[in-house]
XYZ file of C-alpha atoms in Angstrom:
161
model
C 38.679 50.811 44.986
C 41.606 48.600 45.415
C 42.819 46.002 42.838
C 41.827 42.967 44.945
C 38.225 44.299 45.714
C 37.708 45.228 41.851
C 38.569 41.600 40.995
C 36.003 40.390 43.727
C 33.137 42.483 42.050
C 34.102 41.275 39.063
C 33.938 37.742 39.732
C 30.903 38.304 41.333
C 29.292 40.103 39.174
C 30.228 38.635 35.820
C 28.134 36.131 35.410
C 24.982 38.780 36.105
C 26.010 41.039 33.401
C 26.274 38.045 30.964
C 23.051 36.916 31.967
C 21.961 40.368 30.979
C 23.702 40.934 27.765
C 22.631 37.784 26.588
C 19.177 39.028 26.780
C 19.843 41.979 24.557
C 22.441 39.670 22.432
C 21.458 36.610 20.821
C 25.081 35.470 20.639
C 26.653 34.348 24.035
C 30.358 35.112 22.642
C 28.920 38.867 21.791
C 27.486 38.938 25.558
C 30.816 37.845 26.359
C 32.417 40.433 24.815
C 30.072 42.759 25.843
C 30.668 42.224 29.758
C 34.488 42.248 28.640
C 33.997 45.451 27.393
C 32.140 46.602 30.287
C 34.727 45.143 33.076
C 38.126 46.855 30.792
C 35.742 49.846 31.186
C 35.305 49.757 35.145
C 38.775 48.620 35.675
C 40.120 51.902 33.752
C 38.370 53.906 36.687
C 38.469 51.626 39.059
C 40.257 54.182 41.392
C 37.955 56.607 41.549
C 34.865 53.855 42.055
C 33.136 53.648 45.100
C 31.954 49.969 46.219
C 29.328 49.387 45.537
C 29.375 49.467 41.474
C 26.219 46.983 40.489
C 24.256 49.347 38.924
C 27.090 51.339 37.108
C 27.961 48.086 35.973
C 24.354 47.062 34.994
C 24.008 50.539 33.284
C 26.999 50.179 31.426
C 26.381 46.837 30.229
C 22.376 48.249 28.480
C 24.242 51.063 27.012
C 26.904 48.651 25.172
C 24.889 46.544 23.788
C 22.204 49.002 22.983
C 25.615 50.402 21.185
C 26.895 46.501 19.464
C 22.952 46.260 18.186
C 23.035 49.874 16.650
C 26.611 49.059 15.188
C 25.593 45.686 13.912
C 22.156 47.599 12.225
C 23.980 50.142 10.920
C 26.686 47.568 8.964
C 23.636 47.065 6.578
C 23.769 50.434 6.075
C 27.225 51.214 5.471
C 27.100 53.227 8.347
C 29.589 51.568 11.007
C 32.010 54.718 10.722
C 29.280 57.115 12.241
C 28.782 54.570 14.936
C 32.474 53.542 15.542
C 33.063 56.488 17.990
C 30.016 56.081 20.120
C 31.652 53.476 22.726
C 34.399 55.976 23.355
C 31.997 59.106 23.674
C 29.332 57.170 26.036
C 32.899 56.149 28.062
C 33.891 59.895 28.301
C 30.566 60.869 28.804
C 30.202 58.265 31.878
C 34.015 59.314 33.365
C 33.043 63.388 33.051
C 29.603 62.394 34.767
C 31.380 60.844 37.550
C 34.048 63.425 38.111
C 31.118 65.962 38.307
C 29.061 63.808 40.925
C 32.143 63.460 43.082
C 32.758 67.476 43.507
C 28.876 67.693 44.814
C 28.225 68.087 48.697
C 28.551 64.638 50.639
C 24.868 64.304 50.988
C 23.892 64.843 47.131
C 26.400 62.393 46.007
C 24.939 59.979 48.744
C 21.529 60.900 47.160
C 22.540 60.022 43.896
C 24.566 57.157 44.449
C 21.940 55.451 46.437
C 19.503 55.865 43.657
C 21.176 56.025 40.641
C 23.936 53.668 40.975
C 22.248 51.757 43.957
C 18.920 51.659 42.229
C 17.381 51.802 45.884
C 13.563 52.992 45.615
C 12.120 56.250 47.104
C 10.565 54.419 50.304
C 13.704 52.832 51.311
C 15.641 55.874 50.524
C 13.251 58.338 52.482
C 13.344 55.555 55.364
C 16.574 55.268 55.163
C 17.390 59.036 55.520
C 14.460 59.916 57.659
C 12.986 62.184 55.397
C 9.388 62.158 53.477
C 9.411 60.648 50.140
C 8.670 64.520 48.830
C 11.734 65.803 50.316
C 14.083 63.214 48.746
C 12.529 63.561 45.139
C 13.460 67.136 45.655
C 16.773 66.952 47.109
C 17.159 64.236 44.065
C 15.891 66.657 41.613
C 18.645 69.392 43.053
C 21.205 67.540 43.221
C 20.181 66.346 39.016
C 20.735 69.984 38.141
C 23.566 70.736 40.102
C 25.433 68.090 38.162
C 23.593 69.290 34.970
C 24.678 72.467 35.852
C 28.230 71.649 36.162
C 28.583 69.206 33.935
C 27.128 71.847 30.897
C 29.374 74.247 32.446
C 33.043 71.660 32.050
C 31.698 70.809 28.347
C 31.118 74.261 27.582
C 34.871 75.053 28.696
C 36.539 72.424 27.032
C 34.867 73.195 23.991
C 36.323 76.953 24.586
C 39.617 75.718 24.518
Protein backbone atom coordinates (compact mmCIF):
# COMPACT_ATOMS: atom_id res chain seq x y z
CA UNK A 1 0.00 0.00 0.00
CA UNK A 2 1.41 3.27 -0.97
CA UNK A 3 2.00 6.23 1.42
CA UNK A 4 -0.76 8.42 -0.08
CA UNK A 5 -3.46 5.58 0.00
CA UNK A 6 -2.45 4.67 3.76
CA UNK A 7 -3.08 8.33 4.69
CA UNK A 8 -6.55 8.15 2.83
CA UNK A 9 -7.62 5.06 5.00
CA UNK A 10 -6.52 6.68 7.73
CA UNK A 11 -8.40 9.74 7.44
CA UNK A 12 -11.18 7.81 6.64
CA UNK A 13 -11.18 5.57 8.97
CA UNK A 14 -10.12 7.43 12.09
CA UNK A 15 -12.91 8.74 13.25
CA UNK A 16 -14.62 4.93 13.16
CA UNK A 17 -12.01 3.48 15.29
CA UNK A 18 -12.45 6.36 17.83
CA UNK A 19 -15.97 5.89 17.80
CA UNK A 20 -15.11 2.35 18.73
CA UNK A 21 -12.50 2.75 21.32
CA UNK A 22 -14.49 5.13 23.01
CA UNK A 23 -16.95 2.46 23.61
CA UNK A 24 -14.47 0.21 25.31
CA UNK A 25 -12.69 3.52 26.89
CA UNK A 26 -14.45 5.87 28.96
CA UNK A 27 -11.81 8.52 28.30
CA UNK A 28 -11.88 10.10 24.73
CA UNK A 29 -7.99 11.13 25.04
CA UNK A 30 -7.33 7.17 25.90
CA UNK A 31 -9.55 6.32 22.64
CA UNK A 32 -7.40 8.76 21.11
CA UNK A 33 -4.47 7.23 21.94
CA UNK A 34 -5.73 4.06 21.36
CA UNK A 35 -6.52 4.65 17.49
CA UNK A 36 -2.94 6.39 17.57
CA UNK A 37 -1.60 3.36 18.61
CA UNK A 38 -3.47 1.38 16.21
CA UNK A 39 -2.65 3.74 12.98
CA UNK A 40 1.63 3.83 14.15
CA UNK A 41 0.80 0.07 14.12
CA UNK A 42 -0.68 -0.20 10.43
CA UNK A 43 1.64 2.35 9.13
CA UNK A 44 4.76 0.10 10.33
CA UNK A 45 3.35 -2.58 7.79
CA UNK A 46 1.79 -0.60 5.68
CA UNK A 47 3.81 -2.16 2.75
CA UNK A 48 2.87 -5.37 2.98
CA UNK A 49 -1.12 -4.32 3.54
CA UNK A 50 -3.52 -5.03 1.07
CA UNK A 51 -6.46 -2.31 0.63
CA UNK A 52 -8.78 -2.95 2.02
CA UNK A 53 -7.60 -2.84 5.91
CA UNK A 54 -11.13 -2.00 7.89
CA UNK A 55 -11.34 -4.94 9.70
CA UNK A 56 -7.54 -5.37 10.53
CA UNK A 57 -7.93 -2.03 11.69
CA UNK A 58 -11.20 -2.70 13.65
CA UNK A 59 -9.50 -5.90 15.08
CA UNK A 60 -6.59 -4.16 16.12
CA UNK A 61 -8.27 -1.41 17.73
CA UNK A 62 -10.60 -4.40 20.33
CA UNK A 63 -7.36 -6.02 21.00
CA UNK A 64 -5.65 -2.60 22.30
CA UNK A 65 -7.93 -1.57 24.34
CA UNK A 66 -8.92 -4.94 25.59
CA UNK A 67 -4.90 -4.59 26.31
CA UNK A 68 -5.06 -0.47 27.98
CA UNK A 69 -8.20 -1.97 30.25
CA UNK A 70 -6.11 -5.10 31.39
CA UNK A 71 -3.02 -2.71 31.94
CA UNK A 72 -5.03 -0.11 33.73
CA UNK A 73 -6.67 -3.30 36.07
CA UNK A 74 -3.63 -4.70 36.63
CA UNK A 75 -1.92 -1.11 38.04
CA UNK A 76 -4.11 -1.94 41.17
CA UNK A 77 -2.37 -4.87 41.32
CA UNK A 78 1.09 -3.99 40.94
CA UNK A 79 1.10 -5.95 38.02
CA UNK A 80 1.77 -3.46 34.97
CA UNK A 81 5.31 -5.17 34.33
CA UNK A 82 3.62 -8.59 33.37
CA UNK A 83 1.34 -6.65 31.13
CA UNK A 84 3.88 -4.10 29.68
CA UNK A 85 5.02 -6.56 26.91
CA UNK A 86 1.66 -7.64 25.69
CA UNK A 87 1.20 -4.68 22.99
CA UNK A 88 4.48 -5.71 21.45
CA UNK A 89 3.73 -9.59 21.49
CA UNK A 90 -0.05 -9.15 20.08
CA UNK A 91 2.00 -6.71 17.30
CA UNK A 92 4.44 -9.62 16.48
CA UNK A 93 1.89 -12.00 16.77
CA UNK A 94 -0.40 -9.96 14.14
CA UNK A 95 2.92 -9.24 11.63
CA UNK A 96 3.97 -13.30 11.82
CA UNK A 97 0.12 -14.02 11.15
CA UNK A 98 0.20 -11.95 8.15
CA UNK A 99 3.47 -13.08 6.69
CA UNK A 100 2.04 -16.67 7.03
CA UNK A 101 -1.38 -15.77 5.24
CA UNK A 102 0.51 -14.15 2.40
CA UNK A 103 2.70 -17.48 1.47
CA UNK A 104 -0.88 -19.47 1.20
CA UNK A 105 -2.32 -20.26 -2.40
CA UNK A 106 -4.09 -17.11 -4.04
CA UNK A 107 -7.48 -18.48 -3.40
CA UNK A 108 -7.03 -19.25 0.52
CA UNK A 109 -5.66 -15.89 1.17
CA UNK A 110 -8.72 -14.50 -0.87
CA UNK A 111 -10.80 -16.79 1.45
CA UNK A 112 -9.44 -15.43 4.41
CA UNK A 113 -9.12 -11.98 3.61
CA UNK A 114 -12.66 -11.71 2.53
CA UNK A 115 -13.81 -13.07 5.79
CA UNK A 116 -11.49 -12.35 8.25
CA UNK A 117 -10.26 -9.02 7.42
CA UNK A 118 -13.36 -8.18 5.16
CA UNK A 119 -15.78 -9.52 7.69
CA UNK A 120 -18.02 -10.48 4.56
CA UNK A 121 -20.69 -13.25 5.70
CA UNK A 122 -20.89 -16.86 4.36
CA UNK A 123 -23.89 -16.05 1.84
CA UNK A 124 -22.18 -13.26 0.20
CA UNK A 125 -18.97 -15.07 0.19
CA UNK A 126 -20.45 -18.42 -1.29
CA UNK A 127 -22.38 -16.01 -3.84
CA UNK A 128 -19.70 -14.29 -4.46
CA UNK A 129 -17.43 -17.30 -5.35
CA UNK A 130 -20.13 -19.49 -6.73
CA UNK A 131 -19.77 -22.09 -4.37
CA UNK A 132 -22.34 -23.61 -1.59
CA UNK A 133 -22.08 -22.12 1.75
CA UNK A 134 -20.65 -25.86 2.85
CA UNK A 135 -17.87 -25.69 0.52
CA UNK A 136 -16.58 -22.26 1.65
CA UNK A 137 -16.77 -23.13 5.49
CA UNK A 138 -14.54 -25.92 4.43
CA UNK A 139 -12.18 -24.33 2.19
CA UNK A 140 -12.22 -21.61 5.26
CA UNK A 141 -11.58 -24.25 7.74
CA UNK A 142 -8.40 -25.51 5.39
CA UNK A 143 -7.08 -22.71 4.73
CA UNK A 144 -7.34 -21.94 9.15
CA UNK A 145 -5.02 -24.91 9.52
CA UNK A 146 -2.80 -24.39 6.84
CA UNK A 147 -1.85 -21.11 8.46
CA UNK A 148 -2.02 -22.89 11.90
CA UNK A 149 0.07 -25.27 10.48
CA UNK A 150 2.66 -22.96 9.34
CA UNK A 151 2.49 -20.53 11.61
CA UNK A 152 3.23 -23.43 14.67
CA UNK A 153 5.79 -24.62 12.39
CA UNK A 154 7.90 -20.65 12.05
CA UNK A 155 7.37 -20.35 16.03
CA UNK A 156 8.61 -23.66 16.61
CA UNK A 157 11.87 -22.73 14.50
CA UNK A 158 12.58 -19.57 15.90
CA UNK A 159 12.32 -20.89 19.19
CA UNK A 160 15.06 -23.62 17.91
CA UNK A 161 17.35 -21.03 17.23
Amino acid sequence: MTKEVFQQVAQRLRPRLTEQARRYLTDGEDAEDVVQDVLLRLWQMHERLHPPIDSLASVLTRNICIDWLRRQRSVGYGLIAADADTDTDNHERIERMMAVVDTLPDAQQTLLRLRHMQGMEMKKLASLLQMNETAVRKALSRARMAVKEQYLKRQEYENSK
